[in-house]
Short mmCIF file of C-alpha atoms and ligand atoms in Angstrom, two decimals:
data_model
loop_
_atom_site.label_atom_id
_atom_site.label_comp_id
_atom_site.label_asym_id
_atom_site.label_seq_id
_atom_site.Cartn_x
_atom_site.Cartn_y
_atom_site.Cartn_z
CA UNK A 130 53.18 196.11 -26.24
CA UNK A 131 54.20 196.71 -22.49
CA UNK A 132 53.51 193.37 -20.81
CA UNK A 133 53.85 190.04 -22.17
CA UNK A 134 53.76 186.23 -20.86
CA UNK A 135 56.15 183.79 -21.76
CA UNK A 136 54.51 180.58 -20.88
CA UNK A 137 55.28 176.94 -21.57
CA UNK A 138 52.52 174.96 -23.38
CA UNK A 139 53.28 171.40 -22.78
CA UNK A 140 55.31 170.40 -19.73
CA UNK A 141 58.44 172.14 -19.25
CA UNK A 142 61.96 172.89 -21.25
CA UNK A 143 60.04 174.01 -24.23
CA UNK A 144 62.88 176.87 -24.67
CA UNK A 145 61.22 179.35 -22.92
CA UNK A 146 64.90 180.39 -21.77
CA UNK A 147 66.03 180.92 -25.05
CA UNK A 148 62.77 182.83 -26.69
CA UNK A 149 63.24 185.43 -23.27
CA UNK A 150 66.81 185.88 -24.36
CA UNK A 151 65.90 186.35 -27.25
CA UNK A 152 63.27 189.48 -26.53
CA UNK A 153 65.62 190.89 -23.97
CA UNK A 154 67.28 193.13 -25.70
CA UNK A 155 64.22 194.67 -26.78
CA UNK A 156 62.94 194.69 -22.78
CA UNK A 157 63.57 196.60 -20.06
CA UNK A 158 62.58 194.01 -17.42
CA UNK A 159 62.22 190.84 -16.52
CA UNK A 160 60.21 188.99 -13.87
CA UNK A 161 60.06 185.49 -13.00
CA UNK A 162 56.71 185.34 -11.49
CA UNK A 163 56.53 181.31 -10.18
CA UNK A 164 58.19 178.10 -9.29
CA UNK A 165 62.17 178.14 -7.92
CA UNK A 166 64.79 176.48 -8.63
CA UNK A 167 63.06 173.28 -9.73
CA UNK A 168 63.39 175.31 -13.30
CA UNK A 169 66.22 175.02 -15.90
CA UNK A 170 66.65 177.45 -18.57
CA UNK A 171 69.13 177.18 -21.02
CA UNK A 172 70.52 180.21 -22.73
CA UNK A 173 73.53 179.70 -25.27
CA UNK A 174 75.59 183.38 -26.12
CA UNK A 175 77.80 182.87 -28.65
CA UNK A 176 80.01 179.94 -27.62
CA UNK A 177 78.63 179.90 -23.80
CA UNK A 178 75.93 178.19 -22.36
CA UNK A 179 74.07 179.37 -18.97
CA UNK A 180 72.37 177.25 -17.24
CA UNK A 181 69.45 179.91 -15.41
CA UNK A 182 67.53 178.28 -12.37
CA UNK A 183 66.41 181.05 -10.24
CA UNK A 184 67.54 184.25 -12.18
CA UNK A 185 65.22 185.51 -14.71
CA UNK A 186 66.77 184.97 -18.63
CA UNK A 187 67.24 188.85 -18.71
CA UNK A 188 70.42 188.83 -16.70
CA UNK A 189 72.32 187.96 -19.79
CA UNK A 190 70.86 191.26 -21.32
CA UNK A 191 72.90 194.62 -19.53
CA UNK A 192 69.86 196.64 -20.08
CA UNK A 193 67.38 194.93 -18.31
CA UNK A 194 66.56 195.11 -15.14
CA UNK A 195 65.89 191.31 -13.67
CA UNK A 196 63.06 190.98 -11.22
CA UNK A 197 61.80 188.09 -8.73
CA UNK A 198 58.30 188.32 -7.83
CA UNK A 199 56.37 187.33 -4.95
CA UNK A 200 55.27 184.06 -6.12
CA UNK A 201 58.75 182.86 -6.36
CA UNK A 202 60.55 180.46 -4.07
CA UNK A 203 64.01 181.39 -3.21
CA UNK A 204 66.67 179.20 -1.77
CA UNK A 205 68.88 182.01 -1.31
CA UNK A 206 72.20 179.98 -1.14
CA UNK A 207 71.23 178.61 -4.84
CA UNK A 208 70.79 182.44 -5.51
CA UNK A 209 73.93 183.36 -4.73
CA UNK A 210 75.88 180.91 -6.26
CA UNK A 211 73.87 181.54 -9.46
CA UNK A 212 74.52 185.32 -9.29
CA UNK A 213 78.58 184.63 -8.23
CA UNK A 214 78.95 182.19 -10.69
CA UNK A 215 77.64 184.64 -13.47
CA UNK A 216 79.56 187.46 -12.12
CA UNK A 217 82.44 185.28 -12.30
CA UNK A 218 82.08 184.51 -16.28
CA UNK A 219 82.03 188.64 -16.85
CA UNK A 220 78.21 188.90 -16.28
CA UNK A 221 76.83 191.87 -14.46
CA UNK A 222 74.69 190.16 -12.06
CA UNK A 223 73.95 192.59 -9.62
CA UNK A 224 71.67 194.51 -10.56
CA UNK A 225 68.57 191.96 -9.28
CA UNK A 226 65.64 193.11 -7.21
CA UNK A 227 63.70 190.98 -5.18
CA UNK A 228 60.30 190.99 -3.40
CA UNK A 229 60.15 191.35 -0.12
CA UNK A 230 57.17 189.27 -0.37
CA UNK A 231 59.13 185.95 -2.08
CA UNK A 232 59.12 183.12 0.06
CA UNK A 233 62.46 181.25 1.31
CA UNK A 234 62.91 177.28 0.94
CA UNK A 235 64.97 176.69 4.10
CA UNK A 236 66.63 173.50 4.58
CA UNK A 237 63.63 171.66 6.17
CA UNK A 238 62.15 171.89 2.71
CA UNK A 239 64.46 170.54 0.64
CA UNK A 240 64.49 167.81 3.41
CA UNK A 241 60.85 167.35 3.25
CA UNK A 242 60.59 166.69 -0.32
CA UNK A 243 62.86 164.51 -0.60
CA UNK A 244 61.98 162.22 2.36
CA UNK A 245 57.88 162.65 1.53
CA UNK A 246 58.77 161.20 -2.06
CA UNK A 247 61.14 158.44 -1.20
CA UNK A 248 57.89 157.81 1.34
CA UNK A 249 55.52 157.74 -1.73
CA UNK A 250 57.63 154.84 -3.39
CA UNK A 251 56.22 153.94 -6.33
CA UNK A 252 53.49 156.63 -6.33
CA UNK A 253 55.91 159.35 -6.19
CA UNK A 254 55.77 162.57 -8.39
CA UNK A 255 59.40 162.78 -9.44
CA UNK A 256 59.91 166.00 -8.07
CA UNK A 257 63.06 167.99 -8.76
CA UNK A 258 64.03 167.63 -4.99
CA UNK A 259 64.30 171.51 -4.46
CA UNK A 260 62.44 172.24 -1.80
CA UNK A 261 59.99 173.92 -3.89
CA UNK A 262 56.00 171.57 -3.01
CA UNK A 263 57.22 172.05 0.69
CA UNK A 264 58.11 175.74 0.81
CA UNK A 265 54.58 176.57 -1.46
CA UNK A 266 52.99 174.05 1.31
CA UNK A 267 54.12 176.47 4.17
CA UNK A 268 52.62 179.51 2.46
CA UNK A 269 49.63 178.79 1.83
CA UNK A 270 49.62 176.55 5.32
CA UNK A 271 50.42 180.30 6.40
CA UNK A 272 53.59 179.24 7.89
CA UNK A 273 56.34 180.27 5.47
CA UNK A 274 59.31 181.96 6.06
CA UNK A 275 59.41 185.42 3.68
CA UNK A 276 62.23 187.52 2.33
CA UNK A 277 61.15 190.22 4.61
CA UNK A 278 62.00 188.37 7.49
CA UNK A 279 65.32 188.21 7.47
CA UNK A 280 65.22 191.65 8.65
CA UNK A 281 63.56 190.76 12.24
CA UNK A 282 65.93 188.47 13.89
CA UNK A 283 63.24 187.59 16.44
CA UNK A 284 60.34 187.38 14.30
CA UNK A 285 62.64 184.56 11.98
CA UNK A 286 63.25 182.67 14.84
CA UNK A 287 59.85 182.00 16.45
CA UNK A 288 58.76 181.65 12.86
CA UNK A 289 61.19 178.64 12.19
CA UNK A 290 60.42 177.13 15.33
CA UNK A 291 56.73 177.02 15.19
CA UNK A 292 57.43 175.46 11.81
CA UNK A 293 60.15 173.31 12.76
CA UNK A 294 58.11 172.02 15.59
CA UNK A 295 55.36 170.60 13.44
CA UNK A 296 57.84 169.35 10.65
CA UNK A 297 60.45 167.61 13.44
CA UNK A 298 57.71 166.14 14.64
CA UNK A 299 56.76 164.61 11.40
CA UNK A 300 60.14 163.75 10.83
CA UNK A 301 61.58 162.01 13.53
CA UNK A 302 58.00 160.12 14.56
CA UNK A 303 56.80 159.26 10.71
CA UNK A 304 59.75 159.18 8.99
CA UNK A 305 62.17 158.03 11.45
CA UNK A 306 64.68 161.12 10.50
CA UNK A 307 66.85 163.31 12.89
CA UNK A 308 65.51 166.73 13.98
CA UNK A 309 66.27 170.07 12.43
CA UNK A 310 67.60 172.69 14.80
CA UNK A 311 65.74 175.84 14.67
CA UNK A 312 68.74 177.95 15.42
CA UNK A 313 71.04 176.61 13.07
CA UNK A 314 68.03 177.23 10.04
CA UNK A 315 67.58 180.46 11.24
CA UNK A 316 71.45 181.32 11.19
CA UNK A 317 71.77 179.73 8.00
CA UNK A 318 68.97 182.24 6.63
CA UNK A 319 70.17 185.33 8.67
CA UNK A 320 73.79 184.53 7.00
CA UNK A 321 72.16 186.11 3.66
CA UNK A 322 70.97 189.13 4.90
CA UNK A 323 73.04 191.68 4.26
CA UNK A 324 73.46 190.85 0.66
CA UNK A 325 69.65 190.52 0.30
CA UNK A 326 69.06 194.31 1.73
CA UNK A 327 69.67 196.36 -1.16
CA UNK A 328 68.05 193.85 -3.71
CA UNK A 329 64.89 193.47 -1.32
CA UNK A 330 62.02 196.23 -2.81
CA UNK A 331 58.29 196.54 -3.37
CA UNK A 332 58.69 194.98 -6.87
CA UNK A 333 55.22 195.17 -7.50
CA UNK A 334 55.33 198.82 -7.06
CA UNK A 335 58.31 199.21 -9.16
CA UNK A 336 56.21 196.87 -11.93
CA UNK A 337 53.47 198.93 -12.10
CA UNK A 338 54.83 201.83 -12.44
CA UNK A 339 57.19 200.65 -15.16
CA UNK A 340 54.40 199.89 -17.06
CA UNK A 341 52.80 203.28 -16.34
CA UNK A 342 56.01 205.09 -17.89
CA UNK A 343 55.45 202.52 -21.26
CA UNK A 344 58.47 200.22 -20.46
CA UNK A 345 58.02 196.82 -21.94
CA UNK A 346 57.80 194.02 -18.90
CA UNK A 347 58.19 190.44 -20.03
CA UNK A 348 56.61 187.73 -17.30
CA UNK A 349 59.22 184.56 -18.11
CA UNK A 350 56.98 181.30 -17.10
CA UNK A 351 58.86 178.77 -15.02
CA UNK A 352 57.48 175.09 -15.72
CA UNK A 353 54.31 174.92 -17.84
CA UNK A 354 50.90 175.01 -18.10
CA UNK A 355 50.67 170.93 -17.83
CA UNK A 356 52.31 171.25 -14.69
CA UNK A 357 50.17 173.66 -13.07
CA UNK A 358 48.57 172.86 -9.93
CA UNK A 359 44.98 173.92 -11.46
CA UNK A 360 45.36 172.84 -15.39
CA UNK A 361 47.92 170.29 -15.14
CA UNK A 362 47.97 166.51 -14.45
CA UNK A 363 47.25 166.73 -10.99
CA UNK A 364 48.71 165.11 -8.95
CA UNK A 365 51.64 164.92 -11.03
CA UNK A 366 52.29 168.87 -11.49
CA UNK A 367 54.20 171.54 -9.32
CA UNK A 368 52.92 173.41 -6.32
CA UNK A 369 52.22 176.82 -8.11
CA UNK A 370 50.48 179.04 -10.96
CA UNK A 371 53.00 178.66 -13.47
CA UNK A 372 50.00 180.00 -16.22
CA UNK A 373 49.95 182.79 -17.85
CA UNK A 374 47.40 184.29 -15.23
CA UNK A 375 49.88 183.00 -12.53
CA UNK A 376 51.89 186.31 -13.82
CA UNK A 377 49.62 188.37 -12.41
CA UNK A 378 49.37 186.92 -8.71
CA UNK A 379 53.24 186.03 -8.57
CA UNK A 380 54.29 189.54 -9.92
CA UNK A 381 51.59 191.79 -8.62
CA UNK A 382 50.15 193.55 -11.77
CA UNK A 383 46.74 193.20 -12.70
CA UNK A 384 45.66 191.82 -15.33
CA UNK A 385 44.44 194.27 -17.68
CA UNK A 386 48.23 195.04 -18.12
CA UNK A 387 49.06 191.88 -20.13
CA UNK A 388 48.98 192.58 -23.47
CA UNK A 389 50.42 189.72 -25.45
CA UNK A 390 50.50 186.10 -23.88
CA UNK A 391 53.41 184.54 -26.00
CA UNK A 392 53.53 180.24 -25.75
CA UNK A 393 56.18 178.36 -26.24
CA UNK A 394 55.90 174.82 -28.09
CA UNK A 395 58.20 172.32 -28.50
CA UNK A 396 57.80 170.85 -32.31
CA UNK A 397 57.86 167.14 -30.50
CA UNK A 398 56.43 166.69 -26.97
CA UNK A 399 58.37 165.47 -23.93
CA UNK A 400 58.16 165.20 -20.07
CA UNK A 401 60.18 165.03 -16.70
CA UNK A 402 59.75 163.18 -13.85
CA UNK A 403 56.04 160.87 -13.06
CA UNK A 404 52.63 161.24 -14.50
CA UNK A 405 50.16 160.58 -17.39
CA UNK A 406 51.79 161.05 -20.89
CA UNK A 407 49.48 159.85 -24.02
CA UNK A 408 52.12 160.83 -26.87
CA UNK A 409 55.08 159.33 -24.96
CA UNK A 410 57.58 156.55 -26.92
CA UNK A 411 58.79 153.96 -24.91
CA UNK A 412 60.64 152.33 -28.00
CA UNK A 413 63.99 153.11 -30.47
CA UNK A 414 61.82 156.29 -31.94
CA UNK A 415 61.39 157.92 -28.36
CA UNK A 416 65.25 156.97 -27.90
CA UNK A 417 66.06 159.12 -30.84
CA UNK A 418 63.94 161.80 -30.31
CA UNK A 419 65.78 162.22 -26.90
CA UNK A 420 69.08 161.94 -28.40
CA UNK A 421 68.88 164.30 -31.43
CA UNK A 422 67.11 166.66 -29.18
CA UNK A 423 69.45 165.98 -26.42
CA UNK A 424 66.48 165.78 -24.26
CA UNK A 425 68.16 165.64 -20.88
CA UNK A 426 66.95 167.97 -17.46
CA UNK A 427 69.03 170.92 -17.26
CA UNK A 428 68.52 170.97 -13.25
CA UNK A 429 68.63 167.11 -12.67
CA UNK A 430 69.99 165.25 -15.47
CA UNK A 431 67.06 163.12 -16.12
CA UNK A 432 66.36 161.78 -18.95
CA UNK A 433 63.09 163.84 -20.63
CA UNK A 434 60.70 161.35 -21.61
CA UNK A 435 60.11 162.22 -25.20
CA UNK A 436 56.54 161.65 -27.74
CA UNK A 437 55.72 163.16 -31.29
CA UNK A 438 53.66 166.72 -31.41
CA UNK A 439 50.32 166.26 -29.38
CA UNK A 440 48.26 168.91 -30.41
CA UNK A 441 45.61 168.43 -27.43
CA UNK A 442 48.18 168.88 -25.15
CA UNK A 443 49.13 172.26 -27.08
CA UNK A 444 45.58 173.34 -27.65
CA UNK A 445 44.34 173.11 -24.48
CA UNK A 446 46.98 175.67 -23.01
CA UNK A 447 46.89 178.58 -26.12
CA UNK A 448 42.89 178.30 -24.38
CA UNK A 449 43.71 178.55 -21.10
CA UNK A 450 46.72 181.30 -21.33
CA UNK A 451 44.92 183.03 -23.98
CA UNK A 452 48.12 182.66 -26.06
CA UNK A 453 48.28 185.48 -28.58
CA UNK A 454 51.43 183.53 -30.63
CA UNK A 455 53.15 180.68 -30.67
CA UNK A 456 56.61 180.47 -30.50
CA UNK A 457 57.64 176.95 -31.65
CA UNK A 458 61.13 175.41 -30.79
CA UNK A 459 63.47 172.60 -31.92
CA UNK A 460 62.29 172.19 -35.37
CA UNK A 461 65.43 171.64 -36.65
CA UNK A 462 65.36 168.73 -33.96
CA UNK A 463 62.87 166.39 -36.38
CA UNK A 464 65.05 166.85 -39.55
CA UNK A 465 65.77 163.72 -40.97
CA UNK A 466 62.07 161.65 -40.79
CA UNK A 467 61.00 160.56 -43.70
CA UNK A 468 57.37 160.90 -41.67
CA UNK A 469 56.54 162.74 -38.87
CA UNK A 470 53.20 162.02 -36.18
CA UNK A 471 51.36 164.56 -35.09
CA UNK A 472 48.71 163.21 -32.25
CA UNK A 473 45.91 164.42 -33.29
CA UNK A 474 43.16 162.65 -30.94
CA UNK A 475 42.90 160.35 -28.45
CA UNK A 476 41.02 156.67 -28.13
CA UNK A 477 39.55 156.44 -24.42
CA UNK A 478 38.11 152.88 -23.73
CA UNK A 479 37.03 153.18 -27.91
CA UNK A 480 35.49 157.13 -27.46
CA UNK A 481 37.40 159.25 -29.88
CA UNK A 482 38.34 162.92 -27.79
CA UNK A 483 39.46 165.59 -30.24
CA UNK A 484 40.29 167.71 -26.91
CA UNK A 485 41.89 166.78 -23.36
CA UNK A 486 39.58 164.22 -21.43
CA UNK A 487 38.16 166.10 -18.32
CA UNK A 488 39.10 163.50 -15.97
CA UNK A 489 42.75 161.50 -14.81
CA UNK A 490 41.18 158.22 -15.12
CA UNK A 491 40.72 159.24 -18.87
CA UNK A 492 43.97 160.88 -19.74
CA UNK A 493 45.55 157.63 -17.92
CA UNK A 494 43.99 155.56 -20.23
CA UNK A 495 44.30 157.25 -23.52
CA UNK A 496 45.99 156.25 -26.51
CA UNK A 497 47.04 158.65 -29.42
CA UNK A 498 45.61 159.00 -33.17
CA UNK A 499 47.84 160.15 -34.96
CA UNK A 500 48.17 161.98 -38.65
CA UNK A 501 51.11 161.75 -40.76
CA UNK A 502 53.21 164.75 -42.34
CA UNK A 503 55.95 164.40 -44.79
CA UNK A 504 59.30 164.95 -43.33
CA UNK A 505 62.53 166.57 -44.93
CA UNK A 506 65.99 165.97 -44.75
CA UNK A 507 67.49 169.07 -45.64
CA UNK A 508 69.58 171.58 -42.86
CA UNK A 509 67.32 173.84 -41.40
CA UNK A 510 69.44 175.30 -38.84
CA UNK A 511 70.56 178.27 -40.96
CA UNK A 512 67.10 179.27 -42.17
CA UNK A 513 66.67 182.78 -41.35
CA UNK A 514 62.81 183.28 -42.69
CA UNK A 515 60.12 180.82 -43.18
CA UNK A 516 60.78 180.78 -47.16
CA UNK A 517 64.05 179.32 -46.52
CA UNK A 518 62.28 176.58 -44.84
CA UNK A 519 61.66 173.31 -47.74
CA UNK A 520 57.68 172.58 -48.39
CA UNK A 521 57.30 169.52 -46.19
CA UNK A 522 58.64 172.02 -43.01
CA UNK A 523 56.12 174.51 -43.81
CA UNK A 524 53.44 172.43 -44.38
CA UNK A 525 54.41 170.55 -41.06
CA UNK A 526 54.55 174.34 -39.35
CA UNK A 527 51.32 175.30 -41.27
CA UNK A 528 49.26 172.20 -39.69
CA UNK A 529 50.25 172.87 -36.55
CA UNK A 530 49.08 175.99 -36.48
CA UNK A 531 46.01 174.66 -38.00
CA UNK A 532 45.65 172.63 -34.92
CA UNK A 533 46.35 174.80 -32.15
CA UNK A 534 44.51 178.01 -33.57
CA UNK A 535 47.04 180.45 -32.98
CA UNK A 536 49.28 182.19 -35.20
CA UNK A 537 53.23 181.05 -35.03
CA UNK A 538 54.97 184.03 -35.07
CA UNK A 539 58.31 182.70 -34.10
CA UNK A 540 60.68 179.32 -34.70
CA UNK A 541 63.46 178.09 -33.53
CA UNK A 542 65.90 176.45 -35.30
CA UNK A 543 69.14 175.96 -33.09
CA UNK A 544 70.08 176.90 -29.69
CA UNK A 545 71.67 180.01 -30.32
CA UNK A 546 70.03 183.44 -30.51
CA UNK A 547 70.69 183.92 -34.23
CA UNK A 548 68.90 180.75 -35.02
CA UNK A 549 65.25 181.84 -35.41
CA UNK A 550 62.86 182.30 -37.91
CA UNK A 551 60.62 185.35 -37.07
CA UNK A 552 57.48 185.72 -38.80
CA UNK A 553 55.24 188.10 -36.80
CA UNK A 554 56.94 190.94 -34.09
CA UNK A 555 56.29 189.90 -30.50
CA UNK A 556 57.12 192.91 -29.36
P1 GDP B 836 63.15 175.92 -20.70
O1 GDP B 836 63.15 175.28 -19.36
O2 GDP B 836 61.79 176.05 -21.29
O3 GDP B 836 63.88 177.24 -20.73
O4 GDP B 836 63.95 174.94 -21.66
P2 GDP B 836 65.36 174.21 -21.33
O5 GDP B 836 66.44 175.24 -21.36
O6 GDP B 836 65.23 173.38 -20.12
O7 GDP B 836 65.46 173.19 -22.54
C1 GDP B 836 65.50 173.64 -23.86
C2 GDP B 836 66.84 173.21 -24.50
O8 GDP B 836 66.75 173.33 -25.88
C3 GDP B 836 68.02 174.08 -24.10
O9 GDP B 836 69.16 173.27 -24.06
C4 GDP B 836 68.12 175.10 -25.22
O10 GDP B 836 69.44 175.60 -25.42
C5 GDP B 836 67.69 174.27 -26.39
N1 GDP B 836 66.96 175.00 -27.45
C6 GDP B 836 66.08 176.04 -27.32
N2 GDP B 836 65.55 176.35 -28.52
C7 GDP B 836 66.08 175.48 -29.41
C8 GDP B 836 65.90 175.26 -30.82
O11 GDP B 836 65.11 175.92 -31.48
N3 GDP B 836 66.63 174.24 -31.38
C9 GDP B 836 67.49 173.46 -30.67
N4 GDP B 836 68.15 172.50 -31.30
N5 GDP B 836 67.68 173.64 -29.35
C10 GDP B 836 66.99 174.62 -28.73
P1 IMO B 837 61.39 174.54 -16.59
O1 IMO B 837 61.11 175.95 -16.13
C1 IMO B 837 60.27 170.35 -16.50
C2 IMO B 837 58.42 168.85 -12.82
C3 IMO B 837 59.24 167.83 -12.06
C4 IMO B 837 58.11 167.01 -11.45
C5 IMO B 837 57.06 168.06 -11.12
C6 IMO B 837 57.09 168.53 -9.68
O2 IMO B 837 62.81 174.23 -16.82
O3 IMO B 837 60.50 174.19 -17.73
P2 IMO B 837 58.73 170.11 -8.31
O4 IMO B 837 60.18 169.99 -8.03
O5 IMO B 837 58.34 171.35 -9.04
O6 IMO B 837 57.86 169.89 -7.10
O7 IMO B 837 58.39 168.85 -9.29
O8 IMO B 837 57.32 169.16 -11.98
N1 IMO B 837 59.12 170.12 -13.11
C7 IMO B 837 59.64 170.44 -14.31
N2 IMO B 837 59.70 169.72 -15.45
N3 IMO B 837 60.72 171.61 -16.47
C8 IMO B 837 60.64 172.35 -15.34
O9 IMO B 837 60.97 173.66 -15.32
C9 IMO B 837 60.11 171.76 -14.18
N4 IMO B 837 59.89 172.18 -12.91
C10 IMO B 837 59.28 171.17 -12.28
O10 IMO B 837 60.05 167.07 -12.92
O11 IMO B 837 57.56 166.16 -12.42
MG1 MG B 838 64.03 173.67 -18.35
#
């Protein structure tokens, strides 16, 4: 197995953190491949906790090599604070490389998203406030600011400007804001440069060849494949690929080199920020959920909105990503139910849909069906292989599988890297 996708299956903070962590020692590197620091990925070593938004899992492993790919974002101050603030706990962070490709978000960005969705109001996406729609905006606008860049003083500045001229524009006239100076941007970004030099490479190059020399390269998805700007619940969805194909593009290996596309499922279902939901609980049971699970955003705060299992939601990415395995997380979270929901279909204006409905209008408007497993209350945290597990948890883990037609080869059952089941290798 030499390349392998970690992707999220519903819409974000599935774990996917924690199940790269948990493969890294067994990897020699790994590549975020989309998004920026609008992700949060939780890692827990032992008796500390790292909150990753920009660095890929594998930093906390010495023997991988972490990469950034092309289709990231960067906002290089959060990069360096991330990387200092590891080095300063007794990490080795330096050993990073970075495309040259990558594109920055500058301070305009991060300006622009938050102005455009206090703008929207009440139709806004509940966006992480990053920077991240804005700076994706300018690339494919063909107007972004690149890593490369910072290594032609003159070509950054007439870059920023002819940016800056169409954004202050938009700013001061639409939405009654101040300017943004082009020359204090562009010193802010050329203050980087020297420590951005010797992480700066052809990572694609160094990718492929990787794989030619049979190293294993894991692809660790940012977001989730309901928040994709193709699959997801447009509009309410990021500005990038965050797919398991989305690996490819962002990282610059084709794709006959992805051998295993591993997706990670949260045993319950929840959601940050706006947009349609079917499985979401509004009452005491969603409150719980959220609590047990301590379902809060590890780069906001926010509360995650939180629903039972919804297998279309699940189903419809393992299609999409071609999932090979399913690694599900936070079982131990639903111990204690004397029954647990599974959504199992939705009711659209009285149609029954046994898969996602095609269109917004009918995801806004559909209610779940639900089936009804036994729960347990015994301690499942310590269970080390799926026979320690009582019969109501494997018959819970067995219909799930059932439902989303794909092996589950891996659970989690705590935060910490001992706490998994394993029942097929992923490597
Ligand atoms: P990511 O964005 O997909 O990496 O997920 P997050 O890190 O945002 O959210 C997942 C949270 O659940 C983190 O706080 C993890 O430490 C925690 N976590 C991961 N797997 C498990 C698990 O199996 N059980 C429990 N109880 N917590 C887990
Ligand atoms: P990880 O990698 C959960 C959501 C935001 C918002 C939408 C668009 O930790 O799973 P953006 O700032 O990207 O323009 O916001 O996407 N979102 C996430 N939700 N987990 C994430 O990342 C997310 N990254 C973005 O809440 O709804
Ligand atoms: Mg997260």
């Amino acid at each position: 197995m030499a390349g392998i996708v970690i992707v999220g299956t519903q819409w974000g903070d599935e774990g996917k953190g924690k199940a790269t962590d948990q493969l890294g020692e067994r990897v020699d590197y790994v590549v975020r491949y989309s998004g920026g620091n609008n992700a949060g990925h939780t890692v827990v070593v032992g008796q500390e906790s790292y909150a990753l938004h920009l660095l890929p899992s594998g930093i906390l492993n010495e023997n991988c090599i972490p990469v950034i790919g092309n289709g990231v974002v960067i906002d290089l101050a959060v990069l360096f604070e991330e990387i200092d603030g590891l080095m300063a706990r007794g990490v080795n962070a330096d050993r990073v490389i970075i495309s040259a490709n990558a594109h920055i978000i500058t301070s305009y960005h991060r300006v622009l998203d938050r102005v455009t969705e206090r703008f929207l109001g009440k139709r806004k996406i509940g966006t992480t406030g990053r920077g991240v729609g804005p700076a994706y905006a300018d690339k494919v606008n063909r107007m972004g600011i690149r890593v490369q860049d910072l290594f032609d003083e003159s070509i950054l500045r007439q870059k920023v400007s002819a940016s800056l001229e169409q954004k202050n524009a938009l700013l001061v006239k639409v939405y009654n804001r101040p300017a943004i100076s082009a020359d204090q941007v562009s010193e802010e970004l050329l203050m980087w440069a020297d420590r951005v030099k010797p992480m700066m490479t052809d990572t694609s190059a160094v990718l492929n060849d990787a794989l030619d020399a049979g190293k294993v390269v894991l692809f660790e998805g940012a977001q989730a494949h309901h928040l994709d700007v193709d699959f997801g619940t447009y509009p309410y969805v990021t500005s990038s690929s965050p797919i398991a194909a989305g690996a490819c593009i962002g990282a610059g290996v084709g794709p006959t080199r992805i051998n295993r596309v591993i997706g990670i499922a949260k045993a319950y279902t929840t959601r940050v920020g706006e947009g349609p939901f079917p499985a979401e609980l509004l009452d005491e049971t969603g409150e719980k959920l959220r609590r047990d699970g301590g379902e809060y955003g590890t780069t906001t705060g926010r509360p995650r909105r939180c629903g039972w299992f919804d297998a279309l939601v699940v189903n419809q990415a393992a299609r999409v990503n071609a999932v090979t395995d399913i690694f599900l997380t936070k079982l131990d979270v639903l111990t204690g139910w004397e029954k647990i929901p599974i959504v199992v279909g939705y009711d659209v204006f009285g149609t029954r849909h046994d898969t996602m409905p095609i269109t917004q209008t009918d995801l806004h408007h559909a209610t779940p069906i639900y089936e009804y497993m036994d729960g347990w209350t015994e301690d499942i945290s310590q269970a080390r292989s799926f026979d320690d597990f009582p019969a109501t948890t494997k018959a819970y883990v067995n219909r799930l599988q059932e439902l989303i037609g794909v092996r589950i080869s891996g659970i989690g059952v705590g935060p910490g890297r001992a706490q998994t089941v394993m029942i097929h290798d992923l490597l």
